[in-house]
PDB file of C-alpha atoms and ligand atoms in Angstrom:
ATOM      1  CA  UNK A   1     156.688 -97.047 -67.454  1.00  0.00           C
ATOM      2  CA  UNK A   2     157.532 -99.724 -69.724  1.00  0.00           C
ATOM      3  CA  UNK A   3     156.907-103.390 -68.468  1.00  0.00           C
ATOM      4  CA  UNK A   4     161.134-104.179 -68.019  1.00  0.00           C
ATOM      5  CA  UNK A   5     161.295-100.748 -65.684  1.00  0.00           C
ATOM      6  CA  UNK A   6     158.128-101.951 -63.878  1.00  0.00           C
ATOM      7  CA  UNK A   7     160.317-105.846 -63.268  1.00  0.00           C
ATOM      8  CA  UNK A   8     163.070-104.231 -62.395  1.00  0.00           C
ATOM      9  CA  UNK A   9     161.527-101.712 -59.623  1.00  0.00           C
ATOM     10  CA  UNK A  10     159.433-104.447 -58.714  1.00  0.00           C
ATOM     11  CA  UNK A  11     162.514-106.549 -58.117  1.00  0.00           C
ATOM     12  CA  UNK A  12     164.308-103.781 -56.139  1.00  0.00           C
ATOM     13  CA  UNK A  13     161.281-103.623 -54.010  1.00  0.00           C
ATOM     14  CA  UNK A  14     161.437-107.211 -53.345  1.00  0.00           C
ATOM     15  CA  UNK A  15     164.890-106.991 -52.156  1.00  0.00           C
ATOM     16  CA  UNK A  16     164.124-104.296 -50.322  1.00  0.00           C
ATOM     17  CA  UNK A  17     161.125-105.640 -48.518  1.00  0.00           C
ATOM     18  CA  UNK A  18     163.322-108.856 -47.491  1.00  0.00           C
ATOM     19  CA  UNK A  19     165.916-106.796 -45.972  1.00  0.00           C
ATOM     20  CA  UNK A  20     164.019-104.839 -43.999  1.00  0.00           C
ATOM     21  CA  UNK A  21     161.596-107.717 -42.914  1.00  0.00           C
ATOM     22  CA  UNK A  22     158.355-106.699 -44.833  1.00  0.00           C
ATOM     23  CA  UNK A  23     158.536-110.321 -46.116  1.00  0.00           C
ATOM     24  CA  UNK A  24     160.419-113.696 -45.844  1.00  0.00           C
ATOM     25  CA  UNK A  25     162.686-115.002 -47.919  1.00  0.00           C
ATOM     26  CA  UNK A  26     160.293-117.662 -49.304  1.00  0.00           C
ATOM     27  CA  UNK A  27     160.481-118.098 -52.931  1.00  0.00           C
ATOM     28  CA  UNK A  28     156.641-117.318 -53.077  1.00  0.00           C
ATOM     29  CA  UNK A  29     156.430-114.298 -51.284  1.00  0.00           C
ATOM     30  CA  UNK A  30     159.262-112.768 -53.961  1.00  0.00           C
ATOM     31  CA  UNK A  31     156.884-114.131 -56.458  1.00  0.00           C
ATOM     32  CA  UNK A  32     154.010-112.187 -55.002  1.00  0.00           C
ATOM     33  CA  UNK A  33     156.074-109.066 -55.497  1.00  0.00           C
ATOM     34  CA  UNK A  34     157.053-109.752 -58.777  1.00  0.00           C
ATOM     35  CA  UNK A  35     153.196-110.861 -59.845  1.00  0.00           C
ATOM     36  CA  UNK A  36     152.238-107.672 -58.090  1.00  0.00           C
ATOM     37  CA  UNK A  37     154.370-105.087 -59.472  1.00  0.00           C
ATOM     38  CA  UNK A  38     152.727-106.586 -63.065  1.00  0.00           C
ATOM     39  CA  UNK A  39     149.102-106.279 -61.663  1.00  0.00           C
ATOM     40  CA  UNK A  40     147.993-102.819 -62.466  1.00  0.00           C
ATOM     41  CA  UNK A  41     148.089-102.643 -66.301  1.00  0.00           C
ATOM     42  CA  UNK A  42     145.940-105.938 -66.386  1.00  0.00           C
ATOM     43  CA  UNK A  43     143.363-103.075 -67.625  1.00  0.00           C
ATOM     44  CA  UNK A  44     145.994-102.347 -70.767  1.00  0.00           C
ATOM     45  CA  UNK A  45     145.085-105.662 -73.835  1.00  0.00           C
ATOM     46  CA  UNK A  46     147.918-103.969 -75.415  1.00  0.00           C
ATOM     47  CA  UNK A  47     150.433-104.753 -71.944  1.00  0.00           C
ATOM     48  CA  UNK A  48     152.333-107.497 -71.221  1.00  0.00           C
ATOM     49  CA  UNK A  49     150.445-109.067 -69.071  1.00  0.00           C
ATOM     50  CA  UNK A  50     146.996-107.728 -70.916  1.00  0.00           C
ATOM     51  CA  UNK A  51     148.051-109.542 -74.134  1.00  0.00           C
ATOM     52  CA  UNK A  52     148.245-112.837 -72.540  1.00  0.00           C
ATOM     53  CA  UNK A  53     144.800-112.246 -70.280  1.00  0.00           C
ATOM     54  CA  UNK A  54     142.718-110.425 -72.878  1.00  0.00           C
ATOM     55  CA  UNK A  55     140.053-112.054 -71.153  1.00  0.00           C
ATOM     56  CA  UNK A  56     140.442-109.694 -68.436  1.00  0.00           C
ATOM     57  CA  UNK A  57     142.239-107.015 -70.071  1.00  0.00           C
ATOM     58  CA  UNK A  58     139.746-106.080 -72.988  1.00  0.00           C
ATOM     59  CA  UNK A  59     136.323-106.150 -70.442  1.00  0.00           C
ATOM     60  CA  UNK A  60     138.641-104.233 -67.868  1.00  0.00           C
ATOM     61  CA  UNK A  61     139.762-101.490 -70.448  1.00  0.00           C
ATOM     62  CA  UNK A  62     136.029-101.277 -72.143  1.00  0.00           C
ATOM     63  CA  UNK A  63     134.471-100.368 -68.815  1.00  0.00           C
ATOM     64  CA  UNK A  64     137.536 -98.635 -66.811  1.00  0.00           C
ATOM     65  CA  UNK A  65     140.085 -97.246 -69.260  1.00  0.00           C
ATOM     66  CA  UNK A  66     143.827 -97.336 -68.880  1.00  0.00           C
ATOM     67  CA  UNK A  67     144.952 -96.388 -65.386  1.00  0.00           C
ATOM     68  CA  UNK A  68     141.446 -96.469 -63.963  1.00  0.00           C
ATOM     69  CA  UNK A  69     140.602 -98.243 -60.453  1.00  0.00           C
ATOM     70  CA  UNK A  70     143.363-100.831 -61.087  1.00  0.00           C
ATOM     71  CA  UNK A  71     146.047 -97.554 -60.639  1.00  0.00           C
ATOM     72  CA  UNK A  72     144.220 -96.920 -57.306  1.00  0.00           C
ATOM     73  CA  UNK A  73     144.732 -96.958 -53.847  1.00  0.00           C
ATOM     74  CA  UNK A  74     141.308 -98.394 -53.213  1.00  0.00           C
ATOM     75  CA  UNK A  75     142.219-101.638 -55.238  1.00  0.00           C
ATOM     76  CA  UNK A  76     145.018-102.205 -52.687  1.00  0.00           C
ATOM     77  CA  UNK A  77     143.158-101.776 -49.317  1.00  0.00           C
ATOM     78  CA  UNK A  78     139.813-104.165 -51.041  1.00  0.00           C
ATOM     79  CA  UNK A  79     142.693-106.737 -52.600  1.00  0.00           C
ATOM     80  CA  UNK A  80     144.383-106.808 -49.053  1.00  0.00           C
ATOM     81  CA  UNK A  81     140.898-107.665 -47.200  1.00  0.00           C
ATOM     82  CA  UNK A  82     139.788-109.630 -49.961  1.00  0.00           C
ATOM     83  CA  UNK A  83     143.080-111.897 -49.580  1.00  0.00           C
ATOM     84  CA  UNK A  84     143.722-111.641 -45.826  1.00  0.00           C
ATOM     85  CA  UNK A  85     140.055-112.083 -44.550  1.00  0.00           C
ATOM     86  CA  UNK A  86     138.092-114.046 -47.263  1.00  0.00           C
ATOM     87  CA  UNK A  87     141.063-116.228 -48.884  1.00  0.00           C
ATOM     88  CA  UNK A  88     142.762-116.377 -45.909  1.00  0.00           C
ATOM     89  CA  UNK A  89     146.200-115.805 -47.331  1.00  0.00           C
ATOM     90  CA  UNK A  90     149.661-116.189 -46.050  1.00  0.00           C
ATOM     91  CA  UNK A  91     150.390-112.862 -44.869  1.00  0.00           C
ATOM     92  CA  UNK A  92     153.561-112.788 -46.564  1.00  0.00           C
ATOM     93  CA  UNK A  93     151.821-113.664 -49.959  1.00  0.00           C
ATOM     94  CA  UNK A  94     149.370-110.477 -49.443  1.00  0.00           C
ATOM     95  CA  UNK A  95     152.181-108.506 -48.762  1.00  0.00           C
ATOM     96  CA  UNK A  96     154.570-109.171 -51.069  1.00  0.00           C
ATOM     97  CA  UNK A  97     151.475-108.436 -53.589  1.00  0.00           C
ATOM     98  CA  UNK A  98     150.463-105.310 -51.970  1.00  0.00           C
ATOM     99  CA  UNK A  99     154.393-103.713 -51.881  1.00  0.00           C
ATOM    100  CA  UNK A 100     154.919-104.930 -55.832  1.00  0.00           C
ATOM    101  CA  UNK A 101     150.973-103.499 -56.967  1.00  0.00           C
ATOM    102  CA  UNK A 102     152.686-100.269 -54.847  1.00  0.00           C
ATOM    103  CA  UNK A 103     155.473-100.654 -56.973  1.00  0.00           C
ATOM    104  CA  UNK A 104     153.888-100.246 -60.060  1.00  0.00           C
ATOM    105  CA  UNK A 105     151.388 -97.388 -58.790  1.00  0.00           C
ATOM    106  CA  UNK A 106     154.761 -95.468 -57.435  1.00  0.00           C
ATOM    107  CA  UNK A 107     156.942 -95.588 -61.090  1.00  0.00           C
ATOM    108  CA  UNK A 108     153.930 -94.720 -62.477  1.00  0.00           C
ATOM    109  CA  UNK A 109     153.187 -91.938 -60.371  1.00  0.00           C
ATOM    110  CA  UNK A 110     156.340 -90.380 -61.809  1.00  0.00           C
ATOM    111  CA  UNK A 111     155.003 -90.183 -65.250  1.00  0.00           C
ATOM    112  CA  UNK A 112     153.160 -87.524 -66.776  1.00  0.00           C
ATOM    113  CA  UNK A 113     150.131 -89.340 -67.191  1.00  0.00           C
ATOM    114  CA  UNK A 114     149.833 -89.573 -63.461  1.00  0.00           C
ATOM    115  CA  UNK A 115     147.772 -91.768 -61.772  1.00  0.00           C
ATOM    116  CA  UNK A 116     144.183 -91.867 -60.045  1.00  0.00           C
ATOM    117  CA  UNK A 117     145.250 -92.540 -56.646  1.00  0.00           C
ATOM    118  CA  UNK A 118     141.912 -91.814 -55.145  1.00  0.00           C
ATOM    119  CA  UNK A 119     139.820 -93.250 -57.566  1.00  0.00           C
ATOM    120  CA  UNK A 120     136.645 -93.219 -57.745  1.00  0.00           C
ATOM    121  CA  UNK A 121     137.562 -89.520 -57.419  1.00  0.00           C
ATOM    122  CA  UNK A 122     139.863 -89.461 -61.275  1.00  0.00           C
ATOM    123  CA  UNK A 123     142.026 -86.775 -60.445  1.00  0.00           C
ATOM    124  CA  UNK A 124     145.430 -88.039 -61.481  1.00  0.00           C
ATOM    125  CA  UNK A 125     148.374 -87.575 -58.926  1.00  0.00           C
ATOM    126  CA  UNK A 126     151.799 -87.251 -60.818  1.00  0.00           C
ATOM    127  CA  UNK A 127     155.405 -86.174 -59.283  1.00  0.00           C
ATOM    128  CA  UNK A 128     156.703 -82.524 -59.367  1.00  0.00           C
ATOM    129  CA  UNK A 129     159.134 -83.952 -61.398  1.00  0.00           C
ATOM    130  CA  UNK A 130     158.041 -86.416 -64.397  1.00  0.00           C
ATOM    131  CA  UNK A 131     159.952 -89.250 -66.961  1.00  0.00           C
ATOM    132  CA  UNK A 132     158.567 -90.237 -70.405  1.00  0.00           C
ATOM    133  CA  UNK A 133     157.870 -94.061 -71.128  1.00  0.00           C
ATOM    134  CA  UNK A 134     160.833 -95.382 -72.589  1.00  0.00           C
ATOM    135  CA  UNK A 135     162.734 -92.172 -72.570  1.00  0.00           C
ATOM    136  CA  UNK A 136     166.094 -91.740 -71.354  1.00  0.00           C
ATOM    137  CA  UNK A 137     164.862 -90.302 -68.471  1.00  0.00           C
ATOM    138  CA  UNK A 138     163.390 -93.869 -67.319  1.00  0.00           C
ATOM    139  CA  UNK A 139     166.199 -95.167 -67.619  1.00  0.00           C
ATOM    140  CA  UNK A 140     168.003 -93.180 -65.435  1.00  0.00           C
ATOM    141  CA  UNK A 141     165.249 -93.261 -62.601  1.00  0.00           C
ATOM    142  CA  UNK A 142     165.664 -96.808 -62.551  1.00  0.00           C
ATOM    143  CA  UNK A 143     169.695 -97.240 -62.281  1.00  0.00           C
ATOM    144  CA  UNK A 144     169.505 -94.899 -59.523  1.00  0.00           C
ATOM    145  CA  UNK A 145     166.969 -96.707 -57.916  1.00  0.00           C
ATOM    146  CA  UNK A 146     169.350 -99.803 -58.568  1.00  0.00           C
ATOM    147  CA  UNK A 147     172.188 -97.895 -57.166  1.00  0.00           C
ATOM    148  CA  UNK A 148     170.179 -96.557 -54.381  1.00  0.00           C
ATOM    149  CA  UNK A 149     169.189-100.368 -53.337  1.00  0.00           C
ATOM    150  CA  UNK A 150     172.826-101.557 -53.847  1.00  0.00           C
ATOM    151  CA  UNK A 151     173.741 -98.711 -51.220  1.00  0.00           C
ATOM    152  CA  UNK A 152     170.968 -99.411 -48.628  1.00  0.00           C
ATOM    153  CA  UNK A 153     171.697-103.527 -49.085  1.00  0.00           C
ATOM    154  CA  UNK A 154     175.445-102.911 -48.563  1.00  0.00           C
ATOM    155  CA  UNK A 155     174.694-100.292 -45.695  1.00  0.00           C
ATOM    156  CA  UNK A 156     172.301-102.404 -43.905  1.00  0.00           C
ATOM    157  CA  UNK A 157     169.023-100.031 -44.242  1.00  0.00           C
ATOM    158  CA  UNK A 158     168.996 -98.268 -40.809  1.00  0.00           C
ATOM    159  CA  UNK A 159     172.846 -97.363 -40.987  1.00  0.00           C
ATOM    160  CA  UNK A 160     172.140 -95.194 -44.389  1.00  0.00           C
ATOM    161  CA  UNK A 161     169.765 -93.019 -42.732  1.00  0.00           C
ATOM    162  CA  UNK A 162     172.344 -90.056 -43.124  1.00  0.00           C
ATOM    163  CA  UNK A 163     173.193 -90.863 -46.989  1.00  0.00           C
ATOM    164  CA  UNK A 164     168.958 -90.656 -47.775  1.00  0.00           C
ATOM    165  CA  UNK A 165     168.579 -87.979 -45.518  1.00  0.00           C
ATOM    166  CA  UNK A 166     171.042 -86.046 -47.827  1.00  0.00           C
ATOM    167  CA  UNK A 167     169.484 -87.765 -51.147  1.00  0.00           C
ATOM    168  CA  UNK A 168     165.420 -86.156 -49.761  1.00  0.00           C
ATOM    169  CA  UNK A 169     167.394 -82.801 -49.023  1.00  0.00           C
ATOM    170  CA  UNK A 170     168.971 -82.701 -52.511  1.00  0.00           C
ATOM    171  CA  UNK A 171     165.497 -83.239 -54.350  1.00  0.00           C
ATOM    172  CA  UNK A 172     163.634 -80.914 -52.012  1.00  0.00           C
TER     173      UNK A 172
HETATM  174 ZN1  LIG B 202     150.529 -98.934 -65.059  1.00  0.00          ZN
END
């Protein structure tokens, strides 16, 4: 997905994770989501991000690829011990990181490129159901996302229950 759908969703899920308690409200643990949800195409010099650290980007994508380890599951669980047990970071921080780097994996999972998921093992994971970058279709997977966050913010989460119910029965 392009870099705006990737803010956007990551934005959603920062909303998200503050209504239902994931994380606080504090300024820096929305940041975390935000500077998470960017985090996986640091191995892309052509991204966003990998244009302004081609320091990391170039060595990352000479050795890896695009969508190698950092498109991985195993990045998550090693970044989460690296920052809760050796950097001792707020838990809030390391979660806000962990839900926007999930984030990114998840809109990506939806294109057809897929994604490693179990890397080292590189058989890419992709929905049934797959958007082009930049396509229309993007577009439309993230307004209903927007719409389906407006619905569960205005609902309260747990009182929607019924209305996603229907939504997983209709795509099922
Ligand atoms: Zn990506």
């Amino acid at each position: 997905m392009q870099f705006s759908s990737h803010l956007t969703v990551g934005a959603l899920t920062a909303i998200v994770s503050v209504k239902a308690g994931w994380i606080g409200l504090e300024s820096l643990d929305i940041l975390a989501v935000l500077i998470g949800c960017m985090l996986p195409d640091i191995d892309h010099p052509h991204s966003t991000l990998g244009r302004r650290v081609k320091i990391l980007s170039v060595p990352i994508s000479k050795l890896f690829g695009h969508r190698g380890f950092t498109h991985s599951l195993l990045i998550i669980i090693v970044g989460l011990w690296f920052l809760l047990y050796y950097l001792n970071t707020p838990p809030g921080w390391a979660t806000g990181l962990a839900l926007g780097y999930l984030s990114h994996l998840a809109a990506d999972f939806v294109t057809p490129s897929g994604i490693p998921l179990l890397w080292p093992w590189r058989q890419r994971f992709r929905s049934p159901v797959t958007v082009v970058t930049g396509g229309v279709g993007e577009k439309v997977v993230v307004g209903m996302l927007m719409g389906f966050t407006a619905v569960w913010v205005v609902c309260g989460g747990h009182q929607c229950r019924p209305f996603f119910d229907w939504l997983v029965q209709l795509f099922s």
